[in-house]
Amino acid sequence: MISSEDVFAMYTIERLADQGWTKEITCNTEFKAFINARTKCMATGRIYRVISSDRTVVCVITLDDCKRQLLAR
């Protein structure tokens, strides 16, 4: 069943679990999805990815990537 949240959402954040990718939340913009996924990654240490509405992987975020990005500043 498709919820109204799924119809209007443009980007989905998924977390890599033992069973595969698990849907976490949806966002209206790529930027919000990226920021939310990065925040979740830094808080949990888990791997996240952002998926567009056509199921294209926009980005994959790992804790090592987050640490490298923060040290670059």
CSV table of N, CA and C in Angstrom, one decimal:
chain,number,residue,atom,x,y,z
A,1,MET,N,0.8,-1.2,0.0
A,1,MET,CA,0.0,0.0,0.0
A,1,MET,C,0.9,1.2,0.0
A,2,ILE,N,0.6,2.2,-0.8
A,2,ILE,CA,1.3,3.4,-0.9
A,2,ILE,C,0.7,4.5,-0.1
A,3,SER,N,1.5,5.1,0.8
A,3,SER,CA,0.9,6.2,1.6
A,3,SER,C,1.1,7.5,0.9
A,4,SER,N,0.4,8.5,1.4
A,4,SER,CA,0.5,9.9,0.8
A,4,SER,C,1.9,10.4,1.0
A,5,GLU,N,2.6,10.0,2.0
A,5,GLU,CA,4.0,10.4,2.2
A,5,GLU,C,4.9,9.9,1.1
A,6,ASP,N,4.7,8.7,0.6
A,6,ASP,CA,5.4,8.1,-0.5
A,6,ASP,C,5.1,8.8,-1.8
A,7,VAL,N,3.9,9.2,-2.0
A,7,VAL,CA,3.5,9.9,-3.3
A,7,VAL,C,4.2,11.2,-3.5
A,8,PHE,N,4.3,12.0,-2.4
A,8,PHE,CA,4.9,13.3,-2.5
A,8,PHE,C,6.4,13.4,-2.3
A,9,ALA,N,6.9,12.4,-1.7
A,9,ALA,CA,8.4,12.4,-1.3
A,9,ALA,C,9.2,12.2,-2.6
A,10,MET,N,10.3,12.9,-2.7
A,10,MET,CA,11.1,12.8,-3.8
A,10,MET,C,12.4,12.0,-3.5
A,11,TYR,N,12.8,11.9,-2.3
A,11,TYR,CA,14.0,11.2,-1.9
A,11,TYR,C,13.8,10.4,-0.7
A,12,THR,N,14.3,9.2,-0.7
A,12,THR,CA,14.2,8.2,0.5
A,12,THR,C,15.5,7.9,1.0
A,13,ILE,N,15.6,7.9,2.4
A,13,ILE,CA,16.8,7.5,3.1
A,13,ILE,C,16.7,6.1,3.5
A,14,GLU,N,17.7,5.3,3.2
A,14,GLU,CA,17.7,3.9,3.6
A,14,GLU,C,18.9,3.6,4.4
A,15,ARG,N,18.8,2.6,5.3
A,15,ARG,CA,19.9,2.2,6.2
A,15,ARG,C,20.2,0.8,5.8
A,16,LEU,N,21.5,0.5,5.7
A,16,LEU,CA,22.0,-0.9,5.5
A,16,LEU,C,21.9,-1.7,6.7
A,17,ALA,N,21.0,-2.7,6.7
A,17,ALA,CA,20.8,-3.6,7.8
A,17,ALA,C,21.3,-5.0,7.4
A,18,ASP,N,21.2,-5.9,8.4
A,18,ASP,CA,21.7,-7.3,8.1
A,18,ASP,C,20.9,-7.9,6.9
A,19,GLN,N,19.6,-7.6,6.8
A,19,GLN,CA,18.7,-8.1,5.8
A,19,GLN,C,18.8,-7.4,4.5
A,20,GLY,N,19.5,-6.3,4.4
A,20,GLY,CA,19.5,-5.5,3.2
A,20,GLY,C,19.2,-4.0,3.6
A,21,TRP,N,18.8,-3.3,2.6
A,21,TRP,CA,18.4,-1.9,2.8
A,21,TRP,C,17.0,-1.7,3.4
A,22,THR,N,16.9,-0.9,4.4
A,22,THR,CA,15.7,-0.7,5.1
A,22,THR,C,15.3,0.8,5.0
A,23,LYS,N,14.1,1.1,4.6
A,23,LYS,CA,13.6,2.4,4.4
A,23,LYS,C,13.5,3.1,5.8
A,24,GLU,N,14.1,4.3,5.9
A,24,GLU,CA,14.0,5.1,7.2
A,24,GLU,C,13.0,6.2,7.1
A,25,ILE,N,13.3,7.2,6.3
A,25,ILE,CA,12.4,8.4,6.1
A,25,ILE,C,12.5,8.9,4.7
A,26,THR,N,11.6,9.8,4.4
A,26,THR,CA,11.6,10.4,3.0
A,26,THR,C,11.7,11.9,3.2
A,27,CYS,N,12.3,12.6,2.2
A,27,CYS,CA,12.5,14.0,2.2
A,27,CYS,C,12.0,14.6,0.8
A,28,ASN,N,11.7,15.9,0.8
A,28,ASN,CA,11.2,16.5,-0.4
A,28,ASN,C,12.4,17.0,-1.3
A,29,THR,N,13.6,17.2,-0.7
A,29,THR,CA,14.7,17.6,-1.5
A,29,THR,C,15.9,16.7,-1.3
A,30,GLU,N,16.8,16.7,-2.3
A,30,GLU,CA,18.0,16.0,-2.2
A,30,GLU,C,18.9,16.5,-1.1
A,31,PHE,N,19.0,17.8,-0.9
A,31,PHE,CA,19.8,18.4,0.1
A,31,PHE,C,19.4,17.9,1.5
A,32,LYS,N,18.0,18.0,1.8
A,32,LYS,CA,17.5,17.6,3.1
A,32,LYS,C,17.8,16.1,3.3
A,33,ALA,N,17.6,15.3,2.3
A,33,ALA,CA,17.9,13.9,2.4
A,33,ALA,C,19.3,13.6,2.7
A,34,PHE,N,20.2,14.3,2.0
A,34,PHE,CA,21.7,14.1,2.3
A,34,PHE,C,22.0,14.5,3.7
A,35,ILE,N,21.6,15.7,4.1
A,35,ILE,CA,21.9,16.2,5.5
A,35,ILE,C,21.3,15.2,6.5
A,36,ASN,N,20.1,14.8,6.4
A,36,ASN,CA,19.5,13.8,7.3
A,36,ASN,C,20.3,12.5,7.3
A,37,ALA,N,20.6,12.0,6.2
A,37,ALA,CA,21.4,10.7,6.1
A,37,ALA,C,22.7,10.9,6.7
A,38,ARG,N,23.4,12.0,6.5
A,38,ARG,CA,24.7,12.2,7.1
A,38,ARG,C,24.6,12.3,8.6
A,39,THR,N,23.6,13.0,9.1
A,39,THR,CA,23.4,13.1,10.5
A,39,THR,C,23.2,11.8,11.2
A,40,LYS,N,22.3,11.0,10.5
A,40,LYS,CA,22.0,9.6,11.0
A,40,LYS,C,23.3,8.8,11.0
A,41,CYS,N,24.1,8.9,10.0
A,41,CYS,CA,25.3,8.1,9.9
A,41,CYS,C,26.3,8.5,11.0
A,42,MET,N,26.4,9.8,11.3
A,42,MET,CA,27.3,10.2,12.3
A,42,MET,C,26.8,9.8,13.7
A,43,ALA,N,25.5,9.7,13.9
A,43,ALA,CA,25.0,9.4,15.2
A,43,ALA,C,25.0,7.9,15.4
A,44,THR,N,24.9,7.1,14.4
A,44,THR,CA,24.7,5.6,14.6
A,44,THR,C,25.9,4.8,14.1
A,45,GLY,N,26.7,5.4,13.2
A,45,GLY,CA,27.9,4.7,12.6
A,45,GLY,C,27.5,3.7,11.5
A,46,ARG,N,26.2,3.7,11.2
A,46,ARG,CA,25.7,2.8,10.1
A,46,ARG,C,25.8,3.5,8.7
A,47,ILE,N,25.7,2.7,7.7
A,47,ILE,CA,25.8,3.1,6.3
A,47,ILE,C,24.3,3.5,5.8
A,48,TYR,N,24.2,4.6,5.2
A,48,TYR,CA,23.0,5.1,4.7
A,48,TYR,C,23.1,5.5,3.2
A,49,ARG,N,22.0,5.5,2.5
A,49,ARG,CA,22.0,5.9,1.1
A,49,ARG,C,20.7,6.7,0.9
A,50,VAL,N,20.8,7.6,-0.2
A,50,VAL,CA,19.7,8.4,-0.6
A,50,VAL,C,19.3,7.9,-1.9
A,51,ILE,N,18.0,7.6,-2.1
A,51,ILE,CA,17.4,7.1,-3.3
A,51,ILE,C,16.4,8.1,-3.9
A,52,SER,N,16.5,8.4,-5.2
A,52,SER,CA,15.5,9.3,-5.8
A,52,SER,C,14.2,8.6,-6.1
A,53,SER,N,13.2,9.4,-6.5
A,53,SER,CA,11.9,8.8,-6.7
A,53,SER,C,11.9,7.7,-7.8
A,54,ASP,N,12.8,7.8,-8.8
A,54,ASP,CA,12.9,6.8,-9.8
A,54,ASP,C,13.8,5.6,-9.4
A,55,ARG,N,14.1,5.5,-8.1
A,55,ARG,CA,14.9,4.4,-7.5
A,55,ARG,C,16.4,4.5,-7.9
A,56,THR,N,16.9,5.6,-8.3
A,56,THR,CA,18.3,5.8,-8.6
A,56,THR,C,19.1,6.1,-7.3
A,57,VAL,N,20.2,5.5,-7.0
A,57,VAL,CA,21.0,5.8,-5.9
A,57,VAL,C,21.7,7.1,-6.1
A,58,VAL,N,21.4,8.1,-5.3
A,58,VAL,CA,22.0,9.4,-5.4
A,58,VAL,C,23.3,9.5,-4.7
A,59,CYS,N,23.4,8.9,-3.5
A,59,CYS,CA,24.7,8.8,-2.8
A,59,CYS,C,24.6,7.8,-1.7
A,60,VAL,N,25.8,7.3,-1.3
A,60,VAL,CA,25.9,6.3,-0.2
A,60,VAL,C,26.8,7.0,0.8
A,61,ILE,N,26.4,7.0,2.1
A,61,ILE,CA,27.2,7.7,3.1
A,61,ILE,C,27.7,6.8,4.1
A,62,THR,N,29.0,6.8,4.4
A,62,THR,CA,29.6,5.9,5.4
A,62,THR,C,30.2,6.8,6.5
A,63,LEU,N,30.5,6.2,7.6
A,63,LEU,CA,31.1,7.0,8.7
A,63,LEU,C,32.5,7.5,8.3
A,64,ASP,N,33.3,6.7,7.6
A,64,ASP,CA,34.6,7.2,7.1
A,64,ASP,C,34.5,8.4,6.2
A,65,ASP,N,33.5,8.4,5.3
A,65,ASP,CA,33.2,9.6,4.5
A,65,ASP,C,32.9,10.8,5.3
A,66,CYS,N,32.0,10.6,6.3
A,66,CYS,CA,31.6,11.8,7.2
A,66,CYS,C,32.9,12.3,7.9
A,67,LYS,N,33.7,11.5,8.4
A,67,LYS,CA,34.9,11.9,9.2
A,67,LYS,C,35.8,12.7,8.2
A,68,ARG,N,36.0,12.1,7.1
A,68,ARG,CA,36.9,12.8,6.1
A,68,ARG,C,36.4,14.2,5.7
A,69,GLN,N,35.1,14.2,5.5
A,69,GLN,CA,34.5,15.5,5.1
A,69,GLN,C,34.6,16.5,6.2
A,70,LEU,N,34.5,16.1,7.5
A,70,LEU,CA,34.6,17.1,8.6
A,70,LEU,C,36.0,17.5,8.8
A,71,LEU,N,37.0,16.7,8.6
A,71,LEU,CA,38.4,17.1,8.7
A,71,LEU,C,38.9,18.0,7.6
A,72,ALA,N,38.2,18.0,6.5
A,72,ALA,CA,38.6,18.7,5.3
A,72,ALA,C,38.4,20.2,5.5
A,73,ARG,N,37.6,20.6,6.5
A,73,ARG,CA,37.2,22.0,6.7
A,73,ARG,C,38.2,22.7,7.5
